[in-house]
Amino acid sequence: MSVTILGIESSCDDTSAAVIRDGVMLSNIIAGQKVHEAYGGVVPELASRAHQQNIVPVVAEAIRQAGIDKTELDAIAFTRGPGLMGSLLVGTSFTKGFAASLNIPMVEVNHLQAHVLAHFIKETPEDTGQPAFPFLCLLVSGGNSQIILVKSQDEMEVIGQTIDDAAGEAFDKCAKVMGLGYPGGPVVNRLANEGNAEAFTFSKPHIPGYDYSFSGLKTSFLYTLRDHLKENPGFIEQNRADLCASLQATVVDILMNKLRKASKDLGIKEVAVAGGVSANTGLRDAFVDHARRYGWKIHIPEFAFTTDNAAMVAMSGYFRYLKGEFTGMDVVPFSRVVI
Ligand code: KG4
């Protein structure tokens, strides 16, 4: 019997809906929100309003592109959290109404687990190469930097995480002081491709275990700018590419050092990366390099699955649906949670 799941994602500033049938993606529609660019960050109230405007057309388009009728849906999976409360409420409330009208079950999904499970999405029925358990997943985004030990689809243990800023935050904050706009991560990445990664040295944290810290790097980056700007007001403009290349290399190095340690200690060579920062080409190259040097079997997501998307929510919902894990109408979103 085939199972068709509609996924709904509205945890931050992307409204997304996707249809997955038996693990194969039929559609994945994402509406971003340009309204935040002028503010240099996501404005929660504006995000909720944009979700409210986007959700009906985005879901309609996902169903249309999947080539199905809504009556063919078996369940609706939605992001319950973590995320912005007002944003989550839009997806959760929409799901309640739509599921009730179709008389089908709802399945709640943890956004962070969904990023990890994006690696199981099949784009065609023949798609193979999904990770084998147990594997390590580096989850790096604007709000998280974690090393997750994935034992099964629903058994995940966070073995390391940032004690202050996330990796995406480090990119964004350093980009902001260089006047590169928001979100700065992709711009830093683009400029880094033209720069010398050894031009500048920034401090790296020394903390035990598998935890991360990026606040020291941010301060070291700021001090470098401050010191050079005293001598040369045009320092940033003249060294933008080198600054970006050196920053990116330092972030990637910090991320990979702990991941390498975890892989060695636990004897796990199946290693994945997920989240917005997994779009970074320096990080992707480092994964390929580690595969060659250490015999890792690596899993790097398609660019479409690096940012928030509903295909990963539908995929996670599909696994829960198969286990009969449904959610009641009294569900409320949660803004914070560990995996
Ligand atoms: O997972 P995500 O879409 O959502 C949040 O957690 O907000 O991640 C967004 C983060 C931002 O910090 C953004 O600057 C970063 O991912 N990012 C990148 C790149 N693309 C997105 N950072 C570095 N290089 C990139 N190519």
mmCIF file of C-alpha atoms and ligand atoms in Angstrom:
data_model
loop_
_atom_site.group_PDB
_atom_site.id
_atom_site.type_symbol
_atom_site.label_atom_id
_atom_site.label_comp_id
_atom_site.label_asym_id
_atom_site.label_seq_id
_atom_site.Cartn_x
_atom_site.Cartn_y
_atom_site.Cartn_z
ATOM 1 C CA MET A 1 0.000 0.000 0.000
ATOM 2 C CA SER A 2 1.439 3.325 -0.965
ATOM 3 C CA VAL A 3 1.632 6.205 1.535
ATOM 4 C CA THR A 4 1.364 9.859 0.482
ATOM 5 C CA ILE A 5 2.361 12.574 2.966
ATOM 6 C CA LEU A 6 1.992 16.340 2.725
ATOM 7 C CA GLY A 7 4.736 18.160 4.655
ATOM 8 C CA ILE A 8 4.408 21.700 6.006
ATOM 9 C CA GLU A 9 7.362 23.774 7.220
ATOM 10 C CA SER A 10 6.964 27.235 8.780
ATOM 11 C CA SER A 11 9.493 27.366 11.617
ATOM 12 C CA CYS A 12 11.367 30.509 10.596
ATOM 13 C CA ASP A 13 11.185 32.618 7.426
ATOM 14 C CA ASP A 14 10.484 30.052 4.702
ATOM 15 C CA THR A 15 6.970 28.836 3.992
ATOM 16 C CA SER A 16 7.259 25.415 2.413
ATOM 17 C CA ALA A 17 5.015 22.520 1.431
ATOM 18 C CA ALA A 18 6.006 19.199 -0.143
ATOM 19 C CA VAL A 19 4.463 15.901 -1.139
ATOM 20 C CA ILE A 20 6.306 12.620 -0.624
ATOM 21 C CA ARG A 21 4.984 9.236 -1.717
ATOM 22 C CA ASP A 22 6.705 6.172 -0.233
ATOM 23 C CA GLY A 23 9.818 8.241 0.456
ATOM 24 C CA VAL A 24 9.987 9.649 -3.089
ATOM 25 C CA MET A 25 9.618 13.422 -3.445
ATOM 26 C CA LEU A 26 6.825 14.499 -5.782
ATOM 27 C CA SER A 27 7.033 18.236 -5.068
ATOM 28 C CA ASN A 28 8.803 20.702 -2.778
ATOM 29 C CA ILE A 29 7.683 24.355 -2.906
ATOM 30 C CA ILE A 30 9.521 27.017 -0.903
ATOM 31 C CA ALA A 31 8.460 30.659 -0.575
ATOM 32 C CA GLY A 32 11.174 32.801 1.013
ATOM 33 C CA GLN A 33 10.505 36.142 2.696
ATOM 34 C CA LYS A 34 12.400 39.107 1.245
ATOM 35 C CA VAL A 35 10.747 41.452 3.753
ATOM 36 C CA HIS A 36 13.478 40.757 6.368
ATOM 37 C CA GLU A 37 16.436 41.898 4.242
ATOM 38 C CA ALA A 38 15.903 45.563 5.142
ATOM 39 C CA TYR A 39 16.213 44.717 8.855
ATOM 40 C CA GLY A 40 19.421 42.633 8.781
ATOM 41 C CA GLY A 41 17.693 39.641 10.382
ATOM 42 C CA VAL A 42 14.364 37.840 10.687
ATOM 43 C CA VAL A 43 11.606 39.951 12.277
ATOM 44 C CA PRO A 44 9.294 37.398 13.964
ATOM 45 C CA GLU A 45 6.068 39.374 13.609
ATOM 46 C CA LEU A 46 6.671 39.988 9.901
ATOM 47 C CA ALA A 47 7.558 36.313 9.418
ATOM 48 C CA SER A 48 4.211 35.169 10.888
ATOM 49 C CA ARG A 49 2.272 37.552 8.656
ATOM 50 C CA ALA A 50 4.146 36.413 5.536
ATOM 51 C CA HIS A 51 3.492 32.744 6.430
ATOM 52 C CA GLN A 52 -0.190 33.554 6.758
ATOM 53 C CA GLN A 53 -0.180 35.035 3.251
ATOM 54 C CA ASN A 54 1.932 32.270 1.690
ATOM 55 C CA ILE A 55 0.626 29.078 3.228
ATOM 56 C CA VAL A 56 -2.506 28.492 1.118
ATOM 57 C CA PRO A 57 -0.910 29.172 -2.310
ATOM 58 C CA VAL A 58 2.252 27.226 -1.369
ATOM 59 C CA VAL A 59 0.273 24.132 -0.284
ATOM 60 C CA ALA A 60 -1.974 24.358 -3.370
ATOM 61 C CA GLU A 61 1.089 24.506 -5.622
ATOM 62 C CA ALA A 62 2.784 21.566 -3.867
ATOM 63 C CA ILE A 63 -0.319 19.420 -4.428
ATOM 64 C CA ARG A 64 -0.651 20.609 -8.039
ATOM 65 C CA GLN A 65 3.021 19.954 -8.872
ATOM 66 C CA ALA A 66 2.827 16.514 -7.260
ATOM 67 C CA GLY A 67 0.080 15.689 -9.766
ATOM 68 C CA ILE A 68 -2.258 14.367 -7.098
ATOM 69 C CA ASP A 69 -5.657 15.278 -5.677
ATOM 70 C CA LYS A 70 -5.797 16.300 -2.028
ATOM 71 C CA THR A 71 -8.023 13.306 -1.311
ATOM 72 C CA GLU A 72 -5.023 11.042 -2.068
ATOM 73 C CA LEU A 73 -3.142 12.351 0.992
ATOM 74 C CA ASP A 74 -2.793 9.862 3.863
ATOM 75 C CA ALA A 75 -1.491 12.313 6.483
ATOM 76 C CA ILE A 76 -0.100 15.804 7.006
ATOM 77 C CA ALA A 77 3.299 16.203 8.666
ATOM 78 C CA PHE A 78 4.137 19.597 10.133
ATOM 79 C CA THR A 79 7.025 21.208 11.998
ATOM 80 C CA ARG A 80 6.010 21.475 15.650
ATOM 81 C CA GLY A 81 9.297 23.103 16.703
ATOM 82 C CA PRO A 82 11.807 24.397 17.461
ATOM 83 C CA GLY A 83 11.407 27.766 15.785
ATOM 84 C CA LEU A 84 9.626 31.104 16.062
ATOM 85 C CA MET A 85 6.354 30.658 17.928
ATOM 86 C CA GLY A 86 4.249 32.902 15.654
ATOM 87 C CA SER A 87 5.627 31.199 12.534
ATOM 88 C CA LEU A 88 5.072 27.704 13.916
ATOM 89 C CA LEU A 89 1.503 28.591 14.886
ATOM 90 C CA VAL A 90 0.636 29.320 11.249
ATOM 91 C CA GLY A 91 1.808 25.901 10.017
ATOM 92 C CA THR A 92 0.346 24.056 12.996
ATOM 93 C CA SER A 93 -3.068 25.739 12.772
ATOM 94 C CA PHE A 94 -3.234 25.294 9.010
ATOM 95 C CA THR A 95 -2.400 21.606 9.433
ATOM 96 C CA LYS A 96 -5.169 21.153 12.026
ATOM 97 C CA GLY A 97 -7.773 22.700 9.738
ATOM 98 C CA PHE A 98 -6.681 20.886 6.587
ATOM 99 C CA ALA A 99 -6.304 17.497 8.316
ATOM 100 C CA ALA A 100 -9.735 17.848 9.922
ATOM 101 C CA SER A 101 -11.357 18.751 6.608
ATOM 102 C CA LEU A 102 -9.763 15.727 4.879
ATOM 103 C CA ASN A 103 -10.316 13.482 7.911
ATOM 104 C CA ILE A 104 -6.677 12.306 7.907
ATOM 105 C CA PRO A 105 -4.114 12.161 10.759
ATOM 106 C CA MET A 106 -1.495 14.774 11.640
ATOM 107 C CA VAL A 107 2.110 13.863 12.344
ATOM 108 C CA GLU A 108 4.360 16.255 14.272
ATOM 109 C CA VAL A 109 7.978 16.645 13.266
ATOM 110 C CA ASN A 110 11.026 18.005 15.100
ATOM 111 C CA HIS A 111 12.692 20.507 12.765
ATOM 112 C CA LEU A 112 16.242 19.507 13.734
ATOM 113 C CA GLN A 113 15.574 15.797 13.249
ATOM 114 C CA ALA A 114 14.015 16.664 9.895
ATOM 115 C CA HIS A 115 17.275 18.285 8.738
ATOM 116 C CA VAL A 116 19.066 15.021 9.542
ATOM 117 C CA LEU A 117 16.405 12.860 7.871
ATOM 118 C CA ALA A 118 16.580 14.968 4.680
ATOM 119 C CA HIS A 119 19.322 12.513 3.720
ATOM 120 C CA PHE A 120 16.663 9.823 3.237
ATOM 121 C CA ILE A 121 14.604 11.742 0.654
ATOM 122 C CA LYS A 122 14.561 9.973 -2.683
ATOM 123 C CA GLU A 123 14.299 12.209 -5.732
ATOM 124 C CA THR A 124 13.528 9.178 -7.919
ATOM 125 C CA PRO A 125 12.423 5.673 -6.882
ATOM 126 C CA GLU A 126 15.865 4.364 -7.958
ATOM 127 C CA ASP A 127 17.722 6.765 -5.643
ATOM 128 C CA THR A 128 20.103 4.879 -3.366
ATOM 129 C CA GLY A 129 22.957 6.045 -1.157
ATOM 130 C CA GLN A 130 21.023 6.908 2.002
ATOM 131 C CA PRO A 131 23.207 6.812 5.134
ATOM 132 C CA ALA A 132 23.551 3.564 7.069
ATOM 133 C CA PHE A 133 23.060 3.587 10.862
ATOM 134 C CA PRO A 134 24.802 4.566 13.010
ATOM 135 C CA PHE A 135 26.139 7.726 11.394
ATOM 136 C CA LEU A 136 27.363 11.133 12.531
ATOM 137 C CA CYS A 137 25.592 14.249 11.285
ATOM 138 C CA LEU A 138 27.063 17.725 11.518
ATOM 139 C CA LEU A 139 24.023 20.015 11.745
ATOM 140 C CA VAL A 140 25.060 23.589 11.035
ATOM 141 C CA SER A 141 22.646 26.455 10.541
ATOM 142 C CA GLY A 142 21.908 30.005 11.651
ATOM 143 C CA GLY A 143 20.721 28.747 15.041
ATOM 144 C CA ASN A 144 22.529 25.440 15.595
ATOM 145 C CA SER A 145 25.927 23.811 15.421
ATOM 146 C CA GLN A 146 25.701 20.246 16.618
ATOM 147 C CA ILE A 147 27.294 16.866 16.140
ATOM 148 C CA ILE A 148 24.537 14.281 16.268
ATOM 149 C CA LEU A 149 24.986 10.554 16.682
ATOM 150 C CA VAL A 150 22.149 9.114 14.601
ATOM 151 C CA LYS A 151 21.366 5.587 15.774
ATOM 152 C CA SER A 152 18.082 5.199 13.902
ATOM 153 C CA GLN A 153 15.364 7.357 12.337
ATOM 154 C CA ASP A 154 14.047 8.315 15.753
ATOM 155 C CA GLU A 155 17.051 7.775 18.010
ATOM 156 C CA MET A 156 19.396 10.747 17.826
ATOM 157 C CA GLU A 157 21.884 11.878 20.454
ATOM 158 C CA VAL A 158 23.496 15.309 20.417
ATOM 159 C CA ILE A 159 27.085 14.578 21.427
ATOM 160 C CA GLY A 160 28.409 18.091 20.816
ATOM 161 C CA GLN A 161 26.964 21.549 20.348
ATOM 162 C CA THR A 162 27.864 25.195 20.400
ATOM 163 C CA ILE A 163 28.160 26.820 23.791
ATOM 164 C CA ASP A 164 27.561 30.294 22.303
ATOM 165 C CA ASP A 165 27.088 31.328 18.648
ATOM 166 C CA ALA A 166 26.164 28.961 15.827
ATOM 167 C CA ALA A 167 28.424 28.625 12.759
ATOM 168 C CA GLY A 168 25.883 30.445 10.544
ATOM 169 C CA GLU A 169 25.687 33.224 13.117
ATOM 170 C CA ALA A 170 29.478 33.600 13.010
ATOM 171 C CA PHE A 171 29.325 33.986 9.220
ATOM 172 C CA ASP A 172 26.387 36.410 9.421
ATOM 173 C CA LYS A 173 27.793 38.600 12.208
ATOM 174 C CA CYS A 174 31.245 38.909 10.621
ATOM 175 C CA ALA A 175 29.604 39.625 7.253
ATOM 176 C CA LYS A 176 27.502 42.348 8.870
ATOM 177 C CA VAL A 177 30.530 44.245 10.187
ATOM 178 C CA MET A 178 32.011 44.108 6.671
ATOM 179 C CA GLY A 179 28.764 45.604 5.355
ATOM 180 C CA LEU A 180 27.882 42.510 3.306
ATOM 181 C CA GLY A 181 24.142 42.442 4.075
ATOM 182 C CA TYR A 182 21.954 39.662 5.506
ATOM 183 C CA PRO A 183 22.195 36.712 5.479
ATOM 184 C CA GLY A 184 25.938 37.143 5.006
ATOM 185 C CA GLY A 185 26.952 33.450 4.856
ATOM 186 C CA PRO A 186 26.373 32.996 1.116
ATOM 187 C CA VAL A 187 28.134 36.310 0.327
ATOM 188 C CA VAL A 188 31.166 35.361 2.430
ATOM 189 C CA ASN A 189 31.250 32.047 0.567
ATOM 190 C CA ARG A 190 31.167 33.760 -2.843
ATOM 191 C CA LEU A 191 33.909 36.253 -1.956
ATOM 192 C CA ALA A 192 36.005 33.540 -0.264
ATOM 193 C CA ASN A 193 36.330 31.780 -3.620
ATOM 194 C CA GLU A 194 38.408 34.741 -4.852
ATOM 195 C CA GLY A 195 40.525 35.238 -1.714
ATOM 196 C CA ASN A 196 43.580 33.848 0.050
ATOM 197 C CA ALA A 197 42.579 31.724 3.047
ATOM 198 C CA GLU A 198 45.992 32.185 4.657
ATOM 199 C CA ALA A 199 46.013 35.986 4.524
ATOM 200 C CA PHE A 200 44.704 36.390 8.087
ATOM 201 C CA THR A 201 44.772 34.223 11.200
ATOM 202 C CA PHE A 202 41.864 34.256 13.630
ATOM 203 C CA SER A 203 41.710 32.561 17.010
ATOM 204 C CA LYS A 204 40.271 29.073 17.372
ATOM 205 C CA PRO A 205 38.605 27.811 20.550
ATOM 206 C CA HIS A 206 40.152 25.285 22.908
ATOM 207 C CA ILE A 207 37.243 23.609 24.625
ATOM 208 C CA PRO A 208 36.994 19.976 25.662
ATOM 209 C CA GLY A 209 34.882 17.233 24.093
ATOM 210 C CA TYR A 210 32.858 17.734 20.939
ATOM 211 C CA ASP A 211 31.384 21.146 21.793
ATOM 212 C CA TYR A 212 31.839 24.200 19.635
ATOM 213 C CA SER A 213 32.372 27.896 20.342
ATOM 214 C CA PHE A 214 32.386 30.692 17.788
ATOM 215 C CA SER A 215 32.246 33.823 19.935
ATOM 216 C CA GLY A 216 36.064 33.995 20.263
ATOM 217 C CA LEU A 217 36.453 33.866 16.496
ATOM 218 C CA LYS A 218 33.920 36.655 16.113
ATOM 219 C CA THR A 219 35.827 38.838 18.611
ATOM 220 C CA SER A 220 39.172 38.038 16.989
ATOM 221 C CA PHE A 221 37.698 38.986 13.591
ATOM 222 C CA LEU A 222 36.370 42.278 14.983
ATOM 223 C CA TYR A 223 39.719 43.153 16.606
ATOM 224 C CA THR A 224 41.562 42.460 13.344
ATOM 225 C CA LEU A 225 39.262 44.873 11.523
ATOM 226 C CA ARG A 226 39.495 47.473 14.280
ATOM 227 C CA ASP A 227 43.314 47.396 14.394
ATOM 228 C CA HIS A 228 43.776 47.628 10.630
ATOM 229 C CA LEU A 229 41.087 50.284 10.186
ATOM 230 C CA LYS A 230 43.040 52.600 12.526
ATOM 231 C CA GLU A 231 45.905 52.618 10.009
ATOM 232 C CA ASN A 232 43.880 52.276 6.832
ATOM 233 C CA PRO A 233 40.215 53.307 6.551
ATOM 234 C CA GLY A 234 39.929 51.412 3.238
ATOM 235 C CA PHE A 235 41.129 48.144 4.826
ATOM 236 C CA ILE A 236 37.846 46.244 4.518
ATOM 237 C CA GLU A 237 37.198 47.186 0.878
ATOM 238 C CA GLN A 238 40.790 46.350 -0.099
ATOM 239 C CA ASN A 239 40.877 42.988 1.703
ATOM 240 C CA ARG A 240 37.300 41.740 1.496
ATOM 241 C CA ALA A 241 38.005 38.523 -0.406
ATOM 242 C CA ASP A 242 40.999 37.594 1.774
ATOM 243 C CA LEU A 243 39.045 38.346 4.965
ATOM 244 C CA CYS A 244 36.167 36.142 3.766
ATOM 245 C CA ALA A 245 38.489 33.321 2.668
ATOM 246 C CA SER A 246 40.354 33.369 6.000
ATOM 247 C CA LEU A 247 37.110 33.528 7.998
ATOM 248 C CA GLN A 248 35.569 30.650 6.059
ATOM 249 C CA ALA A 249 38.690 28.507 6.396
ATOM 250 C CA THR A 250 38.714 29.082 10.165
ATOM 251 C CA VAL A 251 35.019 28.189 10.596
ATOM 252 C CA VAL A 252 35.429 25.065 8.462
ATOM 253 C CA ASP A 253 38.551 24.064 10.366
ATOM 254 C CA ILE A 254 36.806 24.438 13.741
ATOM 255 C CA LEU A 255 33.830 22.370 12.513
ATOM 256 C CA MET A 256 35.917 19.596 10.965
ATOM 257 C CA ASN A 257 38.369 19.249 13.903
ATOM 258 C CA LYS A 258 35.621 18.201 16.324
ATOM 259 C CA LEU A 259 33.850 16.070 13.758
ATOM 260 C CA ARG A 260 37.095 14.242 12.991
ATOM 261 C CA LYS A 261 37.644 13.675 16.715
ATOM 262 C CA ALA A 262 34.125 12.260 17.126
ATOM 263 C CA SER A 263 34.540 9.996 14.100
ATOM 264 C CA LYS A 264 37.860 8.670 15.424
ATOM 265 C CA ASP A 265 36.694 8.180 19.032
ATOM 266 C CA LEU A 266 33.446 6.429 18.080
ATOM 267 C CA GLY A 267 34.878 4.532 15.115
ATOM 268 C CA ILE A 268 32.143 5.822 12.798
ATOM 269 C CA LYS A 269 33.123 6.662 9.229
ATOM 270 C CA GLU A 270 29.622 7.257 7.871
ATOM 271 C CA VAL A 271 29.369 11.067 8.143
ATOM 272 C CA ALA A 272 26.679 13.504 6.959
ATOM 273 C CA VAL A 273 26.224 17.270 6.993
ATOM 274 C CA ALA A 274 22.928 19.188 7.130
ATOM 275 C CA GLY A 275 21.461 22.680 7.661
ATOM 276 C CA GLY A 276 21.904 26.052 5.954
ATOM 277 C CA VAL A 277 25.685 26.217 6.358
ATOM 278 C CA SER A 278 26.034 22.850 4.576
ATOM 279 C CA ALA A 279 25.609 24.928 1.382
ATOM 280 C CA ASN A 280 29.070 26.357 2.061
ATOM 281 C CA THR A 281 31.430 25.138 -0.648
ATOM 282 C CA GLY A 282 34.478 25.299 1.645
ATOM 283 C CA LEU A 283 32.734 22.941 4.068
ATOM 284 C CA ARG A 284 31.587 20.656 1.245
ATOM 285 C CA ASP A 285 35.168 20.508 -0.104
ATOM 286 C CA ALA A 286 36.429 19.653 3.396
ATOM 287 C CA PHE A 287 33.991 16.713 3.522
ATOM 288 C CA VAL A 288 35.244 15.437 0.153
ATOM 289 C CA ASP A 289 38.825 15.834 1.379
ATOM 290 C CA HIS A 290 38.052 13.894 4.590
ATOM 291 C CA ALA A 291 36.416 11.118 2.561
ATOM 292 C CA ARG A 292 39.654 10.748 0.614
ATOM 293 C CA ARG A 293 42.009 11.071 3.566
ATOM 294 C CA TYR A 294 40.152 9.128 6.245
ATOM 295 C CA GLY A 295 37.972 6.753 4.231
ATOM 296 C CA TRP A 296 34.741 8.475 5.313
ATOM 297 C CA LYS A 297 31.540 7.636 3.490
ATOM 298 C CA ILE A 298 30.078 11.130 3.204
ATOM 299 C CA HIS A 299 26.533 12.400 2.682
ATOM 300 C CA ILE A 300 26.233 15.973 1.414
ATOM 301 C CA PRO A 301 22.683 17.231 0.727
ATOM 302 C CA GLU A 302 21.498 18.676 -2.569
ATOM 303 C CA PHE A 303 21.529 22.489 -2.304
ATOM 304 C CA ALA A 304 17.695 22.503 -2.266
ATOM 305 C CA PHE A 305 17.722 20.500 0.976
ATOM 306 C CA THR A 306 20.292 22.606 2.839
ATOM 307 C CA THR A 307 17.860 25.378 3.766
ATOM 308 C CA ASP A 308 14.490 24.949 5.441
ATOM 309 C CA ASN A 309 12.179 22.855 3.260
ATOM 310 C CA ALA A 310 9.056 20.785 3.672
ATOM 311 C CA ALA A 311 10.399 17.725 1.838
ATOM 312 C CA MET A 312 12.462 16.887 4.925
ATOM 313 C CA VAL A 313 9.362 17.374 7.097
ATOM 314 C CA ALA A 314 7.290 15.070 4.874
ATOM 315 C CA MET A 315 10.125 12.506 4.933
ATOM 316 C CA SER A 316 10.310 12.546 8.742
ATOM 317 C CA GLY A 317 6.514 12.399 8.888
ATOM 318 C CA TYR A 318 6.540 9.371 6.596
ATOM 319 C CA PHE A 319 8.752 7.432 9.042
ATOM 320 C CA ARG A 320 6.490 8.367 11.959
ATOM 321 C CA TYR A 321 3.369 7.529 9.963
ATOM 322 C CA LEU A 322 4.706 3.996 9.330
ATOM 323 C CA LYS A 323 5.045 3.580 13.119
ATOM 324 C CA GLY A 324 1.537 4.940 13.728
ATOM 325 C CA GLU A 325 2.813 7.964 15.669
ATOM 326 C CA PHE A 326 0.007 10.471 15.184
ATOM 327 C CA THR A 327 -0.641 13.811 16.857
ATOM 328 C CA GLY A 328 -3.859 14.999 18.506
ATOM 329 C CA MET A 329 -5.811 18.181 17.736
ATOM 330 C CA ASP A 330 -4.729 19.633 21.089
ATOM 331 C CA VAL A 331 -1.106 19.939 19.923
ATOM 332 C CA VAL A 332 0.701 23.256 20.436
ATOM 333 C CA PRO A 333 4.056 24.221 18.911
ATOM 334 C CA PHE A 334 7.263 24.447 20.962
ATOM 335 C CA SER A 335 9.840 27.136 20.308
ATOM 336 C CA ARG A 336 12.842 25.525 22.007
ATOM 337 C CA VAL A 337 13.925 21.940 22.331
ATOM 338 C CA VAL A 338 16.875 19.618 22.156
ATOM 339 C CA ILE A 339 16.681 16.736 19.716
HETATM 340 O O1 KG4 B 1 19.265 26.245 8.196
HETATM 341 P P1 KG4 B 1 19.070 27.664 7.834
HETATM 342 O O2 KG4 B 1 18.488 27.951 6.488
HETATM 343 O O3 KG4 B 1 18.157 28.391 8.888
HETATM 344 C C1 KG4 B 1 18.499 28.950 10.083
HETATM 345 O O4 KG4 B 1 18.947 28.247 10.997
HETATM 346 O O5 KG4 B 1 18.284 30.190 10.178
HETATM 347 O O6 KG4 B 1 20.516 28.370 7.935
HETATM 348 C C2 KG4 B 1 20.728 29.692 7.592
HETATM 349 C C3 KG4 B 1 22.189 29.986 7.853
HETATM 350 C C4 KG4 B 1 22.507 31.475 7.792
HETATM 351 O O7 KG4 B 1 23.309 31.787 8.894
HETATM 352 C C5 KG4 B 1 23.269 31.610 6.488
HETATM 353 O O8 KG4 B 1 24.184 32.689 6.462
HETATM 354 C C6 KG4 B 1 23.976 30.288 6.418
HETATM 355 O O9 KG4 B 1 23.017 29.357 6.877
HETATM 356 N N1 KG4 B 1 24.408 29.957 5.051
HETATM 357 C C7 KG4 B 1 25.706 29.881 4.689
HETATM 358 C C8 KG4 B 1 25.704 29.573 3.303
HETATM 359 N N2 KG4 B 1 24.408 29.462 2.884
HETATM 360 C C9 KG4 B 1 23.625 29.691 3.973
HETATM 361 N N3 KG4 B 1 26.828 30.044 5.398
HETATM 362 C C10 KG4 B 1 27.991 29.899 4.738
HETATM 363 N N4 KG4 B 1 28.089 29.617 3.414
HETATM 364 C C11 KG4 B 1 26.975 29.441 2.673
HETATM 365 N N5 KG4 B 1 27.087 29.147 1.365
#
